[in-house]
């Protein structure tokens, strides 16, 4: 039986060093069901997550962070959860912020809450964010944060086929939510430094260039479609 | 040097060869029949161009192309681009299906694992009850 209507989703790819600690810390915060989506890791990620008390979904092939997250959302919907939190498996996101992310959803003030921490971004990243914000009309400061809370309508939207071909859990996902009329709220939260390894998405300059180019194309393709007035973005601080 | 074939024959042979290769690929089940329509169409067009070159040349002049054969190349290039785009569209559709299937597989394994765990607990409870009854 489920302990709550909330599931915490942790997509993980080769995160054996940190995943167990992340799962344990989430379970310390509340009786949340933790679902680790093992994105075809080649190390002990699945075993460590399982031993720490998480439910583990094993993807047979690597789908990337968003593909893994969507798997978790689809699973959570099938299991009857009404809210999900998504968190990185590298220990950057602090589980103590989970209740704060859930509060606006519980108060029915937002469908999506983004835990943001713009301090972690370099100057180049901040410049890129500003550029993409201008292009899309998104008034969100931290466009790439994977620390988010979604309610049921947002989960349904993100589990749909429309969201399957997205590459990253950032602008594409936010545009989809915004164009569906869902309310997005941003909440400043503290984040810690990555406990081990380096960014998987930005592992090389080539990957950064690829990311920027793909995001630019995505933003351009949505340029005429964006409806900045249909969503409410409010910011708060923890 | 005298050519072995006229250019009409060469073009017609190329068209026929493409058609034969397409039919062979379908026969060997390597090419999906849905994808064959386009290629058979192109092969037929090439054959027609071979047999009726003057008509195509006249058409080129009508469209203001001073050197008519270039029209064929331009149109051909356009068709190739359309075909490549349609291939990418199809690939994207397959990618979506494949991703969702992969996700479903992981989800089903998750459900299976859960029901096995529940079964295990039920069996253990049953065994404990049976032991209790025997002890009494």
Coordinates of C-alpha atoms in Angstrom, one line a residue:
Chain A
X1 CA 0.0 0.0 0.0
X2 CA 1.1 3.5 -0.7
X3 CA 2.1 5.8 2.2
X4 CA 1.1 9.0 0.5
X5 CA -0.2 10.4 -2.7
X6 CA 3.2 11.9 -3.4
X7 CA 6.1 10.1 -5.2
X8 CA 9.6 11.5 -5.4
X9 CA 11.1 10.7 -8.8
X10 CA 14.9 10.5 -9.0
X11 CA 16.2 9.8 -12.5
X12 CA 19.7 8.3 -12.2
X13 CA 22.5 7.4 -14.6
X14 CA 25.6 6.1 -13.1
X15 CA 25.1 7.7 -9.8
X16 CA 26.2 4.9 -7.5
X17 CA 28.2 7.3 -5.3
X18 CA 25.3 9.5 -4.3
X19 CA 21.9 7.8 -5.1
X20 CA 21.6 5.9 -1.7
X21 CA 22.3 9.0 0.3
X22 CA 19.8 11.0 -1.8
X23 CA 17.1 8.3 -1.2
X24 CA 17.8 8.1 2.5
X25 CA 17.6 11.8 2.9
X26 CA 14.2 12.0 1.1
X27 CA 12.8 9.3 3.4
X28 CA 14.0 11.2 6.4
X29 CA 11.9 14.2 5.4
X30 CA 8.6 12.4 5.2
X31 CA 6.8 9.1 4.3
X32 CA 7.2 9.7 0.6
X33 CA 7.6 6.9 -1.9
X34 CA 10.9 7.3 -3.7
X35 CA 11.1 6.0 -7.2
X36 CA 14.5 5.8 -8.8
X37 CA 14.5 5.5 -12.5
X38 CA 17.7 3.8 -13.4
X39 CA 18.6 5.1 -16.9
X40 CA 20.5 2.0 -18.1
X41 CA 23.4 2.6 -15.6
X42 CA 26.4 0.5 -16.0
X43 CA 27.4 0.7 -12.3
X44 CA 25.7 -0.2 -9.0
X45 CA 23.1 2.6 -9.1
X46 CA 20.0 0.3 -9.1
X47 CA 21.3 -2.0 -6.3
X48 CA 22.3 1.0 -4.1
X49 CA 18.9 2.7 -4.6
X50 CA 17.1 -0.6 -3.9
X51 CA 19.1 -1.2 -0.7
X52 CA 18.3 2.4 0.4
X53 CA 14.6 1.6 0.2
X54 CA 13.6 3.1 -3.2
X55 CA 11.4 1.5 -5.8
X56 CA 13.6 1.0 -8.8
X57 CA 12.5 1.2 -12.4
X58 CA 15.2 -0.1 -14.8
X59 CA 15.2 1.3 -18.3
X60 CA 16.7 -1.2 -20.7
X61 CA 18.3 1.5 -22.8
X62 CA 19.5 5.1 -22.0
X63 CA 16.7 7.6 -22.6
X64 CA 18.4 10.7 -21.0
X65 CA 17.2 12.6 -18.0
X66 CA 13.9 13.7 -19.4
X67 CA 13.1 10.2 -20.8
X68 CA 13.7 8.7 -17.4
X69 CA 11.7 11.4 -15.6
X70 CA 8.8 10.8 -18.0
X71 CA 8.9 7.1 -17.2
X72 CA 8.6 7.9 -13.5
X73 CA 5.7 10.3 -14.2
X74 CA 3.9 7.6 -16.3
X75 CA 4.5 5.0 -13.6
X76 CA 3.3 7.4 -10.8
X77 CA 0.1 8.1 -12.8
X78 CA -0.6 4.4 -13.2
X79 CA 0.0 3.9 -9.5
X80 CA -2.5 6.6 -8.6
X81 CA -0.2 9.3 -7.2
X82 CA -1.5 12.8 -7.5
X83 CA 1.7 14.8 -7.1
X84 CA 5.3 14.1 -8.0
X85 CA 8.6 15.8 -7.1
X86 CA 11.5 15.4 -9.4
X87 CA 15.0 15.5 -8.0
X88 CA 18.5 14.9 -9.3
X89 CA 20.4 11.9 -8.1
X90 CA 23.7 13.8 -7.7
X91 CA 22.8 15.3 -4.3
X92 CA 22.5 18.9 -5.5
X93 CA 18.8 19.2 -4.5
X94 CA 18.1 19.3 -0.8
X95 CA 15.2 17.1 0.3
X96 CA 14.4 19.5 3.1
X97 CA 12.9 21.8 0.5
X98 CA 10.3 19.2 -0.6
X99 CA 7.5 20.4 1.8
X100 CA 8.0 24.0 0.6
X101 CA 7.7 23.0 -3.0
X102 CA 4.5 21.2 -2.3
X103 CA 2.9 24.0 -0.4
X104 CA 1.7 26.1 -3.4
X105 CA 0.2 23.0 -5.0
X106 CA -1.6 22.1 -1.8
X107 CA -2.9 25.6 -1.6
X108 CA -4.0 25.3 -5.3
X109 CA -2.0 28.3 -6.2
X110 CA 0.2 26.5 -8.8
X111 CA 0.3 23.4 -10.9
X112 CA 4.1 23.4 -11.2
X113 CA 6.6 24.6 -8.7
X114 CA 10.2 25.0 -9.6
X115 CA 12.9 25.0 -7.0
X116 CA 15.3 27.5 -8.4
X117 CA 18.9 28.4 -7.5
X118 CA 20.3 30.9 -10.0
X119 CA 23.5 31.4 -7.9
X120 CA 24.8 28.0 -9.2
X121 CA 24.9 29.2 -12.8
X122 CA 28.0 30.6 -14.5
X123 CA 27.9 34.0 -16.2
X124 CA 27.7 32.3 -19.6
X125 CA 24.8 30.2 -18.4
X126 CA 22.9 33.2 -17.0
X127 CA 23.4 35.0 -20.3
X128 CA 22.0 32.0 -22.2
X129 CA 19.0 31.8 -19.8
X130 CA 18.3 35.6 -20.3
X131 CA 18.4 35.1 -24.1
X132 CA 16.0 32.1 -24.0
X133 CA 13.7 33.9 -21.6
X134 CA 13.5 36.8 -24.0
X135 CA 12.7 34.4 -26.9
X136 CA 10.1 32.3 -25.2
X137 CA 8.4 34.8 -22.9
X138 CA 9.0 32.5 -20.0
X139 CA 9.5 34.5 -16.8
X140 CA 11.3 31.9 -15.0
X141 CA 14.8 32.6 -13.7
X142 CA 16.2 29.0 -13.4
X143 CA 15.2 27.4 -16.7
X144 CA 17.2 24.2 -16.2
X145 CA 16.3 23.2 -12.6
X146 CA 15.3 19.6 -12.3
X147 CA 14.0 20.2 -8.8
X148 CA 10.2 20.5 -9.5
X149 CA 6.8 19.6 -8.1
X150 CA 4.0 18.7 -10.5
X151 CA 0.3 18.3 -9.7
X152 CA -2.0 15.8 -11.4
X153 CA -3.0 18.0 -14.5
X154 CA 0.7 18.7 -15.1
X155 CA 1.6 15.1 -14.7
X156 CA -1.0 14.1 -17.2
X157 CA 0.3 16.7 -19.7
X158 CA 3.9 15.5 -19.2
X159 CA 3.1 11.8 -19.5
X160 CA 1.4 12.4 -22.9
X161 CA 3.0 11.5 -26.2
X162 CA 3.5 15.2 -26.9
X163 CA 6.3 15.4 -24.3
X164 CA 8.0 12.2 -25.3
X165 CA 10.4 13.6 -27.9
X166 CA 11.7 16.4 -25.7
X167 CA 15.4 16.0 -24.9
X168 CA 15.7 17.9 -21.7
X169 CA 13.6 18.7 -18.7
X170 CA 13.9 22.5 -19.2
X171 CA 12.5 24.9 -21.7
X172 CA 10.6 22.4 -23.9
X173 CA 8.8 21.0 -20.8
X174 CA 8.1 24.6 -19.5
X175 CA 6.7 25.7 -22.9
X176 CA 4.5 22.7 -23.1
X177 CA 3.1 23.4 -19.6
X178 CA 2.7 27.1 -20.3
X179 CA 0.9 26.6 -23.6
X180 CA -1.4 24.2 -21.8
X181 CA -2.5 27.0 -19.5
X182 CA -0.9 25.5 -16.3
X183 CA 0.3 27.8 -13.6
X184 CA 4.0 27.8 -12.9
X185 CA 5.5 29.1 -9.7
X186 CA 9.2 29.5 -8.9
X187 CA 10.6 29.2 -5.5
X188 CA 14.1 30.0 -4.5
X189 CA 15.7 27.1 -2.7
X190 CA 19.2 26.5 -1.4
X191 CA 21.1 23.8 -3.4
X192 CA 24.4 22.1 -2.5
X193 CA 27.4 21.5 -4.7
X194 CA 27.4 18.3 -6.7
X195 CA 28.6 15.6 -4.4
X196 CA 30.4 13.6 -7.1
X197 CA 31.1 13.6 -10.8
X198 CA 30.2 16.3 -13.3
X199 CA 27.1 17.4 -15.2
X200 CA 25.9 14.7 -17.6
X201 CA 24.1 17.0 -19.9
X202 CA 27.0 19.5 -20.2
X203 CA 29.9 17.0 -20.1
X204 CA 31.8 18.6 -22.9
X205 CA 31.9 21.9 -24.9
X206 CA 30.4 19.9 -27.8
X207 CA 27.4 18.9 -25.6
X208 CA 27.0 22.5 -24.5
X209 CA 27.0 23.7 -28.1
X210 CA 24.5 21.0 -29.1
X211 CA 22.3 21.9 -26.1
X212 CA 22.3 25.6 -27.0
X213 CA 21.6 25.0 -30.7
X214 CA 18.7 22.5 -30.0
X215 CA 17.2 24.9 -27.5
X216 CA 17.5 27.8 -29.9
X217 CA 15.7 25.8 -32.6
X218 CA 13.0 24.8 -30.0
X219 CA 12.5 28.4 -28.9
X220 CA 12.4 29.6 -32.5
X221 CA 9.8 27.0 -33.4
X222 CA 7.6 28.0 -30.4
X223 CA 8.2 31.8 -31.0
X224 CA 4.7 32.4 -32.5
X225 CA 3.0 29.9 -30.2
X226 CA 4.0 31.1 -26.8
X227 CA 1.2 32.6 -24.7
X228 CA 2.9 34.4 -21.9
X229 CA -0.3 35.9 -20.7
X230 CA -1.9 32.5 -20.1
X231 CA 0.3 31.5 -17.2
X232 CA 1.0 32.9 -13.8
X233 CA 4.5 32.9 -12.6
X234 CA 5.1 34.0 -9.1
X235 CA 8.4 33.9 -7.3
X236 CA 9.0 33.2 -3.7
X237 CA 12.0 32.6 -1.5
X238 CA 12.6 29.9 1.1
Chain B
X1 CA 33.9 7.4 -80.4
X2 CA 30.4 6.3 -81.2
X3 CA 28.2 5.8 -78.1
X4 CA 26.9 2.3 -77.4
X5 CA 23.5 3.5 -76.3
X6 CA 21.4 6.6 -76.8
X7 CA 20.9 8.7 -73.7
X8 CA 17.2 7.8 -73.9
X9 CA 18.1 4.1 -73.4
X10 CA 20.6 4.9 -70.6
X11 CA 18.0 6.9 -68.7
X12 CA 15.3 4.2 -69.3
X13 CA 17.7 1.4 -68.1
X14 CA 18.6 3.4 -64.9
X15 CA 14.8 3.8 -64.2
X16 CA 14.1 0.1 -64.8
X17 CA 17.1 -0.9 -62.7
X18 CA 15.8 1.2 -59.8
X19 CA 12.4 -0.4 -60.2
X20 CA 13.9 -3.9 -60.2
X21 CA 16.0 -3.2 -57.1
X22 CA 12.9 -1.9 -55.3
X23 CA 10.9 -4.9 -56.2
X24 CA 13.7 -7.2 -55.1
X25 CA 14.0 -5.4 -51.7
X26 CA 10.3 -5.8 -51.1
X27 CA 10.5 -9.4 -52.1
X28 CA 13.3 -10.0 -49.6
X29 CA 11.2 -8.2 -46.9
X30 CA 14.0 -5.6 -46.4
X31 CA 12.0 -2.6 -47.6
X32 CA 8.5 -1.9 -46.2
X33 CA 5.9 -1.9 -48.9
X34 CA 4.7 1.6 -47.8
X35 CA 8.1 3.1 -48.5
X36 CA 8.3 1.5 -52.0
X37 CA 5.6 3.7 -53.6
X38 CA 7.8 6.7 -53.7
X39 CA 10.8 4.9 -55.2
X40 CA 8.7 3.1 -57.8
X41 CA 7.2 6.5 -58.8
X42 CA 10.7 8.0 -59.1
X43 CA 11.8 5.0 -61.3
X44 CA 8.8 5.4 -63.5
X45 CA 9.5 9.1 -63.9
X46 CA 13.1 8.4 -64.9
X47 CA 11.9 5.8 -67.5
X48 CA 9.4 8.4 -68.8
X49 CA 12.2 11.0 -69.0
X50 CA 14.3 8.5 -71.0
X51 CA 11.5 7.8 -73.5
X52 CA 10.2 11.3 -73.9
X53 CA 13.2 13.6 -73.5
X54 CA 11.8 16.2 -76.0
X55 CA 8.6 16.7 -74.0
X56 CA 10.6 17.4 -70.9
X57 CA 12.9 19.8 -72.7
X58 CA 9.8 21.7 -74.0
X59 CA 8.5 21.8 -70.5
X60 CA 11.8 23.3 -69.3
X61 CA 11.6 26.0 -72.0
X62 CA 8.0 26.8 -70.9
X63 CA 9.3 27.4 -67.3
X64 CA 12.1 29.7 -68.6
X65 CA 14.9 27.2 -68.0
X66 CA 17.4 28.0 -70.7
X67 CA 19.2 24.6 -70.5
X68 CA 16.3 22.1 -70.1
X69 CA 18.3 19.2 -68.6
X70 CA 19.0 21.3 -65.5
X71 CA 15.2 21.4 -64.8
X72 CA 15.4 17.6 -64.4
X73 CA 18.3 17.9 -61.9
X74 CA 16.5 20.7 -60.0
X75 CA 13.3 18.8 -59.8
X76 CA 15.2 15.6 -58.9
X77 CA 17.0 17.4 -56.1
X78 CA 13.7 18.7 -54.8
X79 CA 12.2 15.2 -54.7
X80 CA 15.3 13.8 -52.9
X81 CA 15.0 16.5 -50.3
X82 CA 11.3 15.8 -49.7
X83 CA 12.1 12.1 -49.4
X84 CA 14.8 12.7 -46.9
X85 CA 12.5 14.9 -44.8
X86 CA 9.7 12.3 -44.9
X87 CA 12.3 9.7 -43.8
X88 CA 13.2 11.9 -40.8
X89 CA 9.5 12.4 -40.0
X90 CA 9.1 8.6 -40.0
X91 CA 12.2 8.2 -37.9
X92 CA 10.8 10.7 -35.3
X93 CA 7.6 8.8 -35.2
X94 CA 9.4 5.5 -34.6
X95 CA 11.7 7.2 -32.0
X96 CA 8.6 8.3 -30.1
X97 CA 7.1 4.8 -30.2
X98 CA 10.4 3.2 -29.2
X99 CA 10.8 5.6 -26.3
X100 CA 7.3 4.9 -25.0
X101 CA 7.8 1.2 -25.4
X102 CA 11.1 1.3 -23.5
X103 CA 9.3 3.3 -20.7
X104 CA 6.5 0.8 -20.7
X105 CA 8.9 -2.1 -20.3
X106 CA 10.5 -0.5 -17.3
X107 CA 7.1 0.2 -15.8
X108 CA 5.9 -3.3 -16.3
X109 CA 9.0 -4.7 -14.7
X110 CA 8.4 -2.4 -11.8
X111 CA 4.8 -3.6 -11.4
X112 CA 6.0 -7.2 -11.6
X113 CA 8.6 -6.6 -9.0
X114 CA 6.0 -5.1 -6.7
X115 CA 3.5 -7.9 -7.1
X116 CA 6.2 -10.5 -6.5
X117 CA 7.1 -8.7 -3.2
X118 CA 3.4 -8.7 -2.2
X119 CA 3.1 -12.4 -3.0
X120 CA 6.2 -13.1 -0.9
X121 CA 4.7 -11.2 2.1
X122 CA 1.4 -13.1 1.7
X123 CA 3.2 -16.4 1.6
X124 CA 5.2 -15.6 4.7
X125 CA 2.0 -14.5 6.6
X126 CA 0.3 -17.8 5.5
X127 CA 3.3 -19.8 6.7
X128 CA 3.4 -18.0 10.0
X129 CA -0.4 -18.6 10.5
X130 CA 0.1 -22.3 9.7
X131 CA 2.9 -22.6 12.1
X132 CA 0.8 -21.0 14.8
X133 CA -2.0 -23.4 14.2
X134 CA 0.3 -26.4 14.3
X135 CA 1.9 -25.1 17.6
X136 CA -1.5 -24.8 19.2

